[in-house]
PDB file of C-alpha atoms in Angstrom:
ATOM      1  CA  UNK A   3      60.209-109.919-203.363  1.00 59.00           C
ATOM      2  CA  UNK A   4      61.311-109.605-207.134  1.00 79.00           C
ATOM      3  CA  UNK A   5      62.787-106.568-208.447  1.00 79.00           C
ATOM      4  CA  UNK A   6      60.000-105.689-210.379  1.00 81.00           C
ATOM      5  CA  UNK A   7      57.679-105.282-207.261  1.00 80.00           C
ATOM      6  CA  UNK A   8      60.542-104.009-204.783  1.00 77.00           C
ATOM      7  CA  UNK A   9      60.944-101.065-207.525  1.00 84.00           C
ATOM      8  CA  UNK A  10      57.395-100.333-207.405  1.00 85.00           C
ATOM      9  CA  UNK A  11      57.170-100.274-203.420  1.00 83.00           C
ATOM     10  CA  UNK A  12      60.173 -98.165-203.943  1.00 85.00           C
ATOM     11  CA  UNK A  13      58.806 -95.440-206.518  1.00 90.00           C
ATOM     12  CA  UNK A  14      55.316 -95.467-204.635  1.00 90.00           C
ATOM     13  CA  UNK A  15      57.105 -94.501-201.001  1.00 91.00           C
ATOM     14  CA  UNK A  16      59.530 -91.823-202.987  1.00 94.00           C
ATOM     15  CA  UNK A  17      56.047 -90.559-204.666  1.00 95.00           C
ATOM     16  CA  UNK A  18      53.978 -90.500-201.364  1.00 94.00           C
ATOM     17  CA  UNK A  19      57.462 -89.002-199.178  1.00 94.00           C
ATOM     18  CA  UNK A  20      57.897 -86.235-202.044  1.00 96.00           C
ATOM     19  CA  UNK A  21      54.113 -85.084-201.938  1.00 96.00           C
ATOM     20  CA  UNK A  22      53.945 -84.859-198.299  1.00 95.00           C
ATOM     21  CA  UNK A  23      57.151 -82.612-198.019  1.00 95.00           C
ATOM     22  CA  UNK A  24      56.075 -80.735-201.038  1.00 96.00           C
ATOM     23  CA  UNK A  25      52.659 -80.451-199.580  1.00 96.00           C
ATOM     24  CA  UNK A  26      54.373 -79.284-196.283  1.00 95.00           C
ATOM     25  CA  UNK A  27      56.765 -76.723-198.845  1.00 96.00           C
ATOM     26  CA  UNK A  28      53.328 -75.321-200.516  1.00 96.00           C
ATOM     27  CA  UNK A  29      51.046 -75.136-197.381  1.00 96.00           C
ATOM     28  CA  UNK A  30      53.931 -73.613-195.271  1.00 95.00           C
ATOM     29  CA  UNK A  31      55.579 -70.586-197.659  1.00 96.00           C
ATOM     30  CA  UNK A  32      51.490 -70.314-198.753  1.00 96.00           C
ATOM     31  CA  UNK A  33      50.031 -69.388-195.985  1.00 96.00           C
ATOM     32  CA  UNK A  34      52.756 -66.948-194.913  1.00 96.00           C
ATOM     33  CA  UNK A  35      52.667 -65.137-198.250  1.00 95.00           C
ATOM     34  CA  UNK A  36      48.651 -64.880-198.224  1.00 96.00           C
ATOM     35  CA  UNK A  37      48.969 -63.776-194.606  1.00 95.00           C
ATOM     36  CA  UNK A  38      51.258 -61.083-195.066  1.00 94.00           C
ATOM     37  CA  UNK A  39      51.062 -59.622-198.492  1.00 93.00           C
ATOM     38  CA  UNK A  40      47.056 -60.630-198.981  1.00 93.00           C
ATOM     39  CA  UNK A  41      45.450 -60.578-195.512  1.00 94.00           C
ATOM     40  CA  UNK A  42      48.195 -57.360-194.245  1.00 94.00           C
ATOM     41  CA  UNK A  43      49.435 -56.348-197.229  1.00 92.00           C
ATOM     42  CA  UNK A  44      49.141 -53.204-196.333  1.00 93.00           C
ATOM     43  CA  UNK A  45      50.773 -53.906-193.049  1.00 94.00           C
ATOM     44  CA  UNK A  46      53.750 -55.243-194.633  1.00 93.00           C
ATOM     45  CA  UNK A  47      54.180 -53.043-197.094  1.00 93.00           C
ATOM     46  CA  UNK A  48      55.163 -50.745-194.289  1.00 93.00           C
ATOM     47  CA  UNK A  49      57.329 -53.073-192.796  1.00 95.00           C
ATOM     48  CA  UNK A  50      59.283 -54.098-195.653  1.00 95.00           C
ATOM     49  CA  UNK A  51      62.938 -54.753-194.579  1.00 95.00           C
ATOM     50  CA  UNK A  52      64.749 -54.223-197.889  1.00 93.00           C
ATOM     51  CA  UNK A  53      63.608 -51.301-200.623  1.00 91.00           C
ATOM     52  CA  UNK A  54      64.089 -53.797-203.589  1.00 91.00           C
ATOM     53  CA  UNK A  55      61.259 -56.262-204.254  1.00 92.00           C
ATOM     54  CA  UNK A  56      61.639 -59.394-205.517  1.00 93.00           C
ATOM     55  CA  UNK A  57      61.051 -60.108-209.139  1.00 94.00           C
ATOM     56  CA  UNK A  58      58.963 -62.778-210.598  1.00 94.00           C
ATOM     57  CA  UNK A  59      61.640 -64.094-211.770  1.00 95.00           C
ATOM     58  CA  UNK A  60      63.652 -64.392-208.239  1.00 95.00           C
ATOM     59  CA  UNK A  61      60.716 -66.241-207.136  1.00 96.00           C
ATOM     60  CA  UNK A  62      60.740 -68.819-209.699  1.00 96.00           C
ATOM     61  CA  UNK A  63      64.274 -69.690-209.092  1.00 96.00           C
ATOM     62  CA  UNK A  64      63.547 -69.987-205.591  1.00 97.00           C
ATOM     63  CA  UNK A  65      60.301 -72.401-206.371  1.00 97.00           C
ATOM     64  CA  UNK A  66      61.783 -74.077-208.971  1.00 97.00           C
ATOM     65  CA  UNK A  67      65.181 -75.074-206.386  1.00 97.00           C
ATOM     66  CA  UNK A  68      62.711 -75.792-203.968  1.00 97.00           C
ATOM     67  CA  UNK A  69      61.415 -78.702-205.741  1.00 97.00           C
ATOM     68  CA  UNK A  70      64.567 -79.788-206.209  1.00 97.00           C
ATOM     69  CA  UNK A  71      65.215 -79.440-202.355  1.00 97.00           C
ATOM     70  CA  UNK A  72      62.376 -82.137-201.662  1.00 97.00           C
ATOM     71  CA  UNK A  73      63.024 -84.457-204.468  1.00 97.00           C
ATOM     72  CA  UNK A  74      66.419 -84.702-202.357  1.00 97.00           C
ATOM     73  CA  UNK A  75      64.018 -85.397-198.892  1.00 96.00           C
ATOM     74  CA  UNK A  76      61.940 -87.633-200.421  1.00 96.00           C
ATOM     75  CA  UNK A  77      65.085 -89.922-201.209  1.00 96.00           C
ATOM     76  CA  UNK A  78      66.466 -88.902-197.936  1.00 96.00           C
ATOM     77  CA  UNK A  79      63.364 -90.900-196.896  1.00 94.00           C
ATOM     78  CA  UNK A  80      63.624 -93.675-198.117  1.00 92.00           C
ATOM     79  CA  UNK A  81      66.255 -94.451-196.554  1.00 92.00           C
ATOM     80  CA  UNK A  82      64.889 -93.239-193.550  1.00 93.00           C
ATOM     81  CA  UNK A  83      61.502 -95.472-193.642  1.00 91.00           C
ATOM     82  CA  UNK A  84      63.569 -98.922-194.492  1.00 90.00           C
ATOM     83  CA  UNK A  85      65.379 -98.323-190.702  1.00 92.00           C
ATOM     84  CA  UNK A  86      62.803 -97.652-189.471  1.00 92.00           C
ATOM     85  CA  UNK A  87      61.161-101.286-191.273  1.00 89.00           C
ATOM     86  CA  UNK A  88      64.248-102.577-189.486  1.00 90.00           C
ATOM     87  CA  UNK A  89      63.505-101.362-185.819  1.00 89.00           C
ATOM     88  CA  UNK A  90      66.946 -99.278-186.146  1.00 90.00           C
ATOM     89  CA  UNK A  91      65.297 -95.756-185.299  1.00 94.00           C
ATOM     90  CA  UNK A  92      63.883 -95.395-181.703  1.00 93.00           C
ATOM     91  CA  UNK A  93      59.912 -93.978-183.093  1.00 94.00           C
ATOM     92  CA  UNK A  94      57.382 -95.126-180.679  1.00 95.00           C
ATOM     93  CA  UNK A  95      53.241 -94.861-180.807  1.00 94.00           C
ATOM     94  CA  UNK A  96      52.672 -95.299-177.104  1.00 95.00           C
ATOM     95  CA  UNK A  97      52.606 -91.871-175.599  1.00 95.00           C
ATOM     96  CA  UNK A  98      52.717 -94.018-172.380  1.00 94.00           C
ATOM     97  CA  UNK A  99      55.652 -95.200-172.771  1.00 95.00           C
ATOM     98  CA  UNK A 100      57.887 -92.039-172.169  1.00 95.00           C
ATOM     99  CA  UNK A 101      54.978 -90.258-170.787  1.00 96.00           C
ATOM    100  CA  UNK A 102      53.001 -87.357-171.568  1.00 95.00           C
ATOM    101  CA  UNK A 103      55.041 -84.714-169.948  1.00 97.00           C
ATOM    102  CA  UNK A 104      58.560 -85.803-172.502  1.00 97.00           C
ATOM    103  CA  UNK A 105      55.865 -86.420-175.419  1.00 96.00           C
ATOM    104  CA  UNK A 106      55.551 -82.336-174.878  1.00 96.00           C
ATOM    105  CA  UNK A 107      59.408 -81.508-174.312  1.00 97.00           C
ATOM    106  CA  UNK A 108      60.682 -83.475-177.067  1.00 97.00           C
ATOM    107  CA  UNK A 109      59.366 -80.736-179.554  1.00 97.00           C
ATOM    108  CA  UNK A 110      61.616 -77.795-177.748  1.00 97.00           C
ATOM    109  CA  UNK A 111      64.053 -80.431-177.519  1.00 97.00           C
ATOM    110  CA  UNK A 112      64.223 -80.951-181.609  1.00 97.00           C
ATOM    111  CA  UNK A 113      64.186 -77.210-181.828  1.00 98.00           C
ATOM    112  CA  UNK A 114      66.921 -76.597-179.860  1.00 98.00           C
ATOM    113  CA  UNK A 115      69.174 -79.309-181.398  1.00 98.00           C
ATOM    114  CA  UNK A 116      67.941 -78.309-184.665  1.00 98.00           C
ATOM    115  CA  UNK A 117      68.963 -74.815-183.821  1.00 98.00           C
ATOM    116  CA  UNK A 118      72.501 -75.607-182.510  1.00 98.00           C
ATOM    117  CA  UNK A 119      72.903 -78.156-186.193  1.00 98.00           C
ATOM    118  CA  UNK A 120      71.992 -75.647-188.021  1.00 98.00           C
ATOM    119  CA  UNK A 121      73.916 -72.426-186.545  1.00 98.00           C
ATOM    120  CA  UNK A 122      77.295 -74.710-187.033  1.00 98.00           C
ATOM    121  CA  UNK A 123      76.374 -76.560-190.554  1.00 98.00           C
ATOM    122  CA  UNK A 124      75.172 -72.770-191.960  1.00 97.00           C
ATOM    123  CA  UNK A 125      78.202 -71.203-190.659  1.00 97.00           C
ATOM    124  CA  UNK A 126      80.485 -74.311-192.102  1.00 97.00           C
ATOM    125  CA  UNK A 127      78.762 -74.091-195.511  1.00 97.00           C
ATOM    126  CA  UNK A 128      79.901 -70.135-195.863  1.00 97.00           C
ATOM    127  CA  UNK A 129      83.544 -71.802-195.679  1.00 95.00           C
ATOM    128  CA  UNK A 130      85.348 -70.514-198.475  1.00 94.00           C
ATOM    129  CA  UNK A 131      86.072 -73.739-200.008  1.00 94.00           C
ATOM    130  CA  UNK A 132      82.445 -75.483-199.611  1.00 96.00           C
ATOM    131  CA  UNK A 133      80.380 -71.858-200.331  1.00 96.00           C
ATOM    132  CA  UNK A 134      80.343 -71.930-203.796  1.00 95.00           C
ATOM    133  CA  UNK A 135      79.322 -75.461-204.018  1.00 94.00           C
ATOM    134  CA  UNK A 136      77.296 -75.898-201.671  1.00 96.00           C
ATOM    135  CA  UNK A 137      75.769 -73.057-200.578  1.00 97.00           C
ATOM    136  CA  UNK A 138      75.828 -70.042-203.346  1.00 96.00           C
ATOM    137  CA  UNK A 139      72.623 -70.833-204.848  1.00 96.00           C
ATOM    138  CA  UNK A 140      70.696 -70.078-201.595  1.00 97.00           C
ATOM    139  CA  UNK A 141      71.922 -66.636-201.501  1.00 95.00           C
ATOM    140  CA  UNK A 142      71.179 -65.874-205.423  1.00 95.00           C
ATOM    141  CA  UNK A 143      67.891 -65.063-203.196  1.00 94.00           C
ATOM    142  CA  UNK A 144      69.261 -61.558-201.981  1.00 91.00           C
ATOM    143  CA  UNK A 145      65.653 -59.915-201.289  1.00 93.00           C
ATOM    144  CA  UNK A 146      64.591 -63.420-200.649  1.00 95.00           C
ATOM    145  CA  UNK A 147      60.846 -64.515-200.205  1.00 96.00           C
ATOM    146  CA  UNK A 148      58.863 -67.347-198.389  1.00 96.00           C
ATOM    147  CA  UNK A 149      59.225 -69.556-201.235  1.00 97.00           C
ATOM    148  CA  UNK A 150      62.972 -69.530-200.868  1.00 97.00           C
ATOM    149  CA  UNK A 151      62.850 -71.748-197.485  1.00 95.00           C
ATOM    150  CA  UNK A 152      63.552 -74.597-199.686  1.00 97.00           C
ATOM    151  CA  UNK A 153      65.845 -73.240-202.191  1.00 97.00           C
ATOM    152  CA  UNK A 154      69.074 -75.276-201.950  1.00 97.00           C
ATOM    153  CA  UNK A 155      71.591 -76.838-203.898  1.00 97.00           C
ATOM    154  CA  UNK A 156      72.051 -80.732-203.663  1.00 97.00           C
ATOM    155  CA  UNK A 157      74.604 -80.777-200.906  1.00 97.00           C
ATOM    156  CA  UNK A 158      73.210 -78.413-199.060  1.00 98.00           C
ATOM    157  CA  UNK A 159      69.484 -80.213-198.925  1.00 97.00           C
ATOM    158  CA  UNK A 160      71.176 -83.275-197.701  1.00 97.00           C
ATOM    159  CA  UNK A 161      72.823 -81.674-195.186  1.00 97.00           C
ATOM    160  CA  UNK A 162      69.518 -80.250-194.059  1.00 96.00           C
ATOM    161  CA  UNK A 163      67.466 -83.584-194.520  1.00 96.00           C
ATOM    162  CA  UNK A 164      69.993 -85.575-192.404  1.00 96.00           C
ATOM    163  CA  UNK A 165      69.221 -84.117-189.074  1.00 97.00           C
ATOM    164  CA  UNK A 166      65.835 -85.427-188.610  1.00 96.00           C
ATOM    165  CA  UNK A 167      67.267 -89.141-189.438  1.00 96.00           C
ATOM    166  CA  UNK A 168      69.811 -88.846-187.072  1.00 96.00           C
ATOM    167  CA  UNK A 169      68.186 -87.208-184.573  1.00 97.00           C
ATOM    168  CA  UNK A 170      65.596 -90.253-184.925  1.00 96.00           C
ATOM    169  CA  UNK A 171      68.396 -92.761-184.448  1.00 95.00           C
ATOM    170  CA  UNK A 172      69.833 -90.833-180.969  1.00 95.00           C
ATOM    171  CA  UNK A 173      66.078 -89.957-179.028  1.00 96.00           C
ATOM    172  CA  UNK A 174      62.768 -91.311-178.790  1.00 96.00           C
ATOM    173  CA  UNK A 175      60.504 -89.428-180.975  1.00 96.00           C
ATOM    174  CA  UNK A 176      56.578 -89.731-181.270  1.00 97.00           C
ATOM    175  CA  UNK A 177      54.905 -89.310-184.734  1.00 95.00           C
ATOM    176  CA  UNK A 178      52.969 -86.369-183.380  1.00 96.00           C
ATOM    177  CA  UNK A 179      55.948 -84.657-181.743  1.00 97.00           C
ATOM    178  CA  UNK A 180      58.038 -84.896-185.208  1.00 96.00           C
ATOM    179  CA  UNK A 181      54.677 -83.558-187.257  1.00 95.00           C
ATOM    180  CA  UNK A 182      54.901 -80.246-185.457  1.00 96.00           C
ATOM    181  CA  UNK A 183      58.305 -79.685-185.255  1.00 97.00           C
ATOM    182  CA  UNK A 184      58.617 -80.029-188.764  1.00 96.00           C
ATOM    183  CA  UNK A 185      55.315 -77.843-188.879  1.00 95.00           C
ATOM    184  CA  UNK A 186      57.306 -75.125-186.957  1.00 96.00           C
ATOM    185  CA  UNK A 187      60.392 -75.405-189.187  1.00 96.00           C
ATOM    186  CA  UNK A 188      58.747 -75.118-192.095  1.00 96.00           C
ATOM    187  CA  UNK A 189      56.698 -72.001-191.259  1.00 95.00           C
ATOM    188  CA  UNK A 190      59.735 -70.551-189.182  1.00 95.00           C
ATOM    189  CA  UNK A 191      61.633 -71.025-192.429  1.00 96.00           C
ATOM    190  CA  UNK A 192      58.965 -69.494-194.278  1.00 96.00           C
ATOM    191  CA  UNK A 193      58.569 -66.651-192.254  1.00 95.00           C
ATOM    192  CA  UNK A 194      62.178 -65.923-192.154  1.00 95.00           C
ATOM    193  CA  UNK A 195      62.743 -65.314-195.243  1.00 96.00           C
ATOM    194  CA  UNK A 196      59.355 -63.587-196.024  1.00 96.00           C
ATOM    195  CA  UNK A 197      60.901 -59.982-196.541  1.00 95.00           C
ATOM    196  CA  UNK A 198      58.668 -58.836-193.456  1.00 96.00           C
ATOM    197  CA  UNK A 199      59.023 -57.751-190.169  1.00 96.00           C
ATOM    198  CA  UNK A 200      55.853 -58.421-188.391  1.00 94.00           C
ATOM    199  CA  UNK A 201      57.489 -58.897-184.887  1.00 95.00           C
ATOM    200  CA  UNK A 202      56.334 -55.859-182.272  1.00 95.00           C
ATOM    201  CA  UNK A 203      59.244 -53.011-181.816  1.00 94.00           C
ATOM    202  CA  UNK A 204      59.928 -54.033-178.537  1.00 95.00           C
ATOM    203  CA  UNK A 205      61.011 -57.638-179.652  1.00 96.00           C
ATOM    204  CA  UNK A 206      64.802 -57.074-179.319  1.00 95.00           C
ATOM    205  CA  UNK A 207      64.409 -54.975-175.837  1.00 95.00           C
ATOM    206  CA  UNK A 208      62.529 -58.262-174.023  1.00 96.00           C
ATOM    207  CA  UNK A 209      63.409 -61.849-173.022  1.00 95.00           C
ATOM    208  CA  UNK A 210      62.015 -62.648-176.370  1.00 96.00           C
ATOM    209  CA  UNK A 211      65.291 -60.859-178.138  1.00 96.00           C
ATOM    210  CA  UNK A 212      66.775 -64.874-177.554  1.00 97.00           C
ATOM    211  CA  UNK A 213      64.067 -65.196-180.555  1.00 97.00           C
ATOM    212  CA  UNK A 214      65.342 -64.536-184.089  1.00 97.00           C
ATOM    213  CA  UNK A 215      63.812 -61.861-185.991  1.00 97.00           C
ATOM    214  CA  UNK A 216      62.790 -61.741-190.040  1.00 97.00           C
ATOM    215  CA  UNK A 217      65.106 -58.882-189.528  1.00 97.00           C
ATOM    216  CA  UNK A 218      67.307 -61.191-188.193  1.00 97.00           C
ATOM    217  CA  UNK A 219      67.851 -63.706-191.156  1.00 96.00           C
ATOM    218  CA  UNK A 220      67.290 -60.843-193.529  1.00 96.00           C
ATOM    219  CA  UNK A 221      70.746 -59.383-193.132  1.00 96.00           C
ATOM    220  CA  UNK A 222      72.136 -62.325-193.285  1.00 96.00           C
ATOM    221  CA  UNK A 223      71.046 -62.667-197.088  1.00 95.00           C
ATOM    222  CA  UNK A 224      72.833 -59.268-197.733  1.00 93.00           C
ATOM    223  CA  UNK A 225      75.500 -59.176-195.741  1.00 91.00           C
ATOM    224  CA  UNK A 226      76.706 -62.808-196.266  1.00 87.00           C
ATOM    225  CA  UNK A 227      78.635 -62.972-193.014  1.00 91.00           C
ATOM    226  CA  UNK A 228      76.951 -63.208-189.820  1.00 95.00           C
ATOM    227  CA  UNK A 229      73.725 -64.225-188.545  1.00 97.00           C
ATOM    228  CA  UNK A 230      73.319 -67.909-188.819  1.00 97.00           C
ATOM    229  CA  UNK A 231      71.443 -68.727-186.470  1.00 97.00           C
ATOM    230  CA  UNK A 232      67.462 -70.350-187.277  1.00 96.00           C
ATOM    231  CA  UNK A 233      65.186 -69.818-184.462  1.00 97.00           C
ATOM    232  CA  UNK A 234      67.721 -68.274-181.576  1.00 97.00           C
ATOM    233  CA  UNK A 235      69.982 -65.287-181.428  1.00 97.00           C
ATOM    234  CA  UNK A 236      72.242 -67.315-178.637  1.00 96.00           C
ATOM    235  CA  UNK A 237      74.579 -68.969-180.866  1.00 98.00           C
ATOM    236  CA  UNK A 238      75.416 -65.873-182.909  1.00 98.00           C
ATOM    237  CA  UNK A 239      75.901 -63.994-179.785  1.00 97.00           C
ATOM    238  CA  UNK A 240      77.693 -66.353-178.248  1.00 97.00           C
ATOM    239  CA  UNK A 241      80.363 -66.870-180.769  1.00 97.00           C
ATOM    240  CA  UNK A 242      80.183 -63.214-181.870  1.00 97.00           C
ATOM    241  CA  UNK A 243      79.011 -63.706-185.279  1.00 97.00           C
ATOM    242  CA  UNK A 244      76.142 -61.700-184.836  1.00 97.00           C
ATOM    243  CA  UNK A 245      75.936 -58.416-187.697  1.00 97.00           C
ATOM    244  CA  UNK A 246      76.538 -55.296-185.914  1.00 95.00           C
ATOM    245  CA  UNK A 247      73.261 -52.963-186.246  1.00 94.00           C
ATOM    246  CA  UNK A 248      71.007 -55.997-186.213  1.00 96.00           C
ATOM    247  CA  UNK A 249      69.056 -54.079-183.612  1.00 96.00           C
ATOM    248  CA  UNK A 250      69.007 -50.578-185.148  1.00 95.00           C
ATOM    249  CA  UNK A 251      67.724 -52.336-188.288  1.00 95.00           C
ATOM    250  CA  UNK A 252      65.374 -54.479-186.755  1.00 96.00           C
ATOM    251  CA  UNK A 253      63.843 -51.284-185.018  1.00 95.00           C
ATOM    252  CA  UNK A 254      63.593 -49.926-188.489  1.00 94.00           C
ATOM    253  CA  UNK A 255      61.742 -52.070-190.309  1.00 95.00           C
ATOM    254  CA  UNK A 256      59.228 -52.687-187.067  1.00 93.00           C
ATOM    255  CA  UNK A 257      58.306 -49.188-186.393  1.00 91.00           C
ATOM    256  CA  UNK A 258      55.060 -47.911-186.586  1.00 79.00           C
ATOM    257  CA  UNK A 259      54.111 -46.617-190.375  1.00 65.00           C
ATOM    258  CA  UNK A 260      54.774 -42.562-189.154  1.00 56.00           C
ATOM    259  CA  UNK A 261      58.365 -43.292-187.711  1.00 53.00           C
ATOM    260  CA  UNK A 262      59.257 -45.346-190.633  1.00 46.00           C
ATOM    261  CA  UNK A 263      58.679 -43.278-193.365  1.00 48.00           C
ATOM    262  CA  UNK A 264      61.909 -40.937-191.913  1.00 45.00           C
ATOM    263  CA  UNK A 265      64.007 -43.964-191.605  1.00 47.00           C
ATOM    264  CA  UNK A 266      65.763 -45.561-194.588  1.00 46.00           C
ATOM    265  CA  UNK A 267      65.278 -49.019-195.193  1.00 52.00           C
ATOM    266  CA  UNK A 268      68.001 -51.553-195.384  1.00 52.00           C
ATOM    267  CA  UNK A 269      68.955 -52.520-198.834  1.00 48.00           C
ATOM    268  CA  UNK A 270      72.748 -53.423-198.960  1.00 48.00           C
ATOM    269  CA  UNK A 271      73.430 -56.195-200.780  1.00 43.00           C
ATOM    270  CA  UNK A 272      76.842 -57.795-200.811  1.00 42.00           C
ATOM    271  CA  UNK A 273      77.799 -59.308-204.496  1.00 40.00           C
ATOM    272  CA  UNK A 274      78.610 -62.947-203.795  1.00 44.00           C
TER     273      UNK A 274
END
């Protein structure tokens, strides 16, 4: 293949990676913001977690980061697609092959390494020494929004990117099982930092309080430190680095619209 054509192949798989993730970006934050503040807007006005709103201007930041963030995946996958040309990630098409029954695990599976990669990268990334670098322009989104799922420096987008190569290189993975994982991250992300908590009062007082909360990733963006965790409260609990009043605030923000009106709202917001 001359150079001429390989760079074509090149800039067509880079074009076709970047509008699939963007796509992904777009649909996910999307329909989370016409959910809650079009559909329920009324709903969530009441459940607002911070009294500050986010300006237009805080959400063009985040957007405009964001498509940063997935010009870094799409060259992330690249890289990704020629391994896989060369039989050096373990993808299979055969559902048969590992069976229905892992076809349908593998998904919690992803989420739960996904969860315990990203509790220990977040937490490594507010490191004095690699925060301001790496991970600063994330939390310029103090009252953040849906859109801000996305909004990362360089470093920090690679080090989200890598896990789904690497993850691909240690497990068998099917096509369909990868599509809704990242499905669920992307609308997890989305949700999380949406501003809103939609999640029922009793949440935090059930088996579902090993669930994170919008609440949950909320105070994280104020209070810096604390709160890492992506789709479970275990890790935070477990290695005590979860804010104290998480549940007092979460109980806040979800009560019904007469209870909340006599309860402040969080808006602390710690200068960074």
């Amino acid at each position: 293949m001359d150079m001429l054509l390989l760079t074509a192949v090149l800039a067509e798989r880079w074009l076709l990676a970047f509008l699939v993730d963007l796509a992904r970006y777009v649909v996910g934050a999307g329909i989370v913001s016409i959910v809650l503040f079009g559909i329920f807007g009324r709903f969530s006005n009441r459940h607002r977690i911070q009294a500050r709103r986010a300006t237009a201007d805080d959400i063009r930041h985040e957007i405009t980061h964001s498509v940063k963030t997935v010009m870094v995946y799409a060259t992330v996958s690249l890289v990704t697609i020629a391994l896989i040309d060369r039989g050096s990630m373990r993808l299979y098409t055969d559902p048969s092959q590992y069976g229905w029954i892992y076809l349908m695990l593998s998904v919690p599976i992803l989420l739960i390494l996904h969860d315990a990669y990203f509790y220990w990268v977040h937490r490594l990334m507010h490191h004095p020494r690699i925060f301001h670098r790496v991970h600063r322009l994330h939390h310029l989104s103090r009252t953040p929004t849906s859109w801000a799922a996305y909004s990362f420096s360089v470093w920090e987008a690679f080090a989200m990117t890598i896990f789904v190569p690497v993850v691909m290189a240690l497990i068998p993975l099917h096509p369909v099982a990868l599509f809704v994982f990242l499905s669920i991250m992307i609308i997890r992300n989305a949700m999380g930092h949406s501003g809103v908590e939609f999640h029922p009062i009793g949440w935090v007082d059930s088996p579902l309080d090993a669930l994170t909360t919008v609440t949950h990733h909320d105070l994280h963006h104020q209070k810096f430190h604390g709160n890492y965790g992506l789709y479970f409260t275990w890790w935070d609990r477990w290695m005590g680095t979860e804010l104290p009043g998480y549940k007092a605030a979460f109980r806040s923000a979800a009560a019904p619209a007469e209870t909340a009106q006599s309860q402040p709202q969080s808006t602390e917001a710690t200068g960074i």
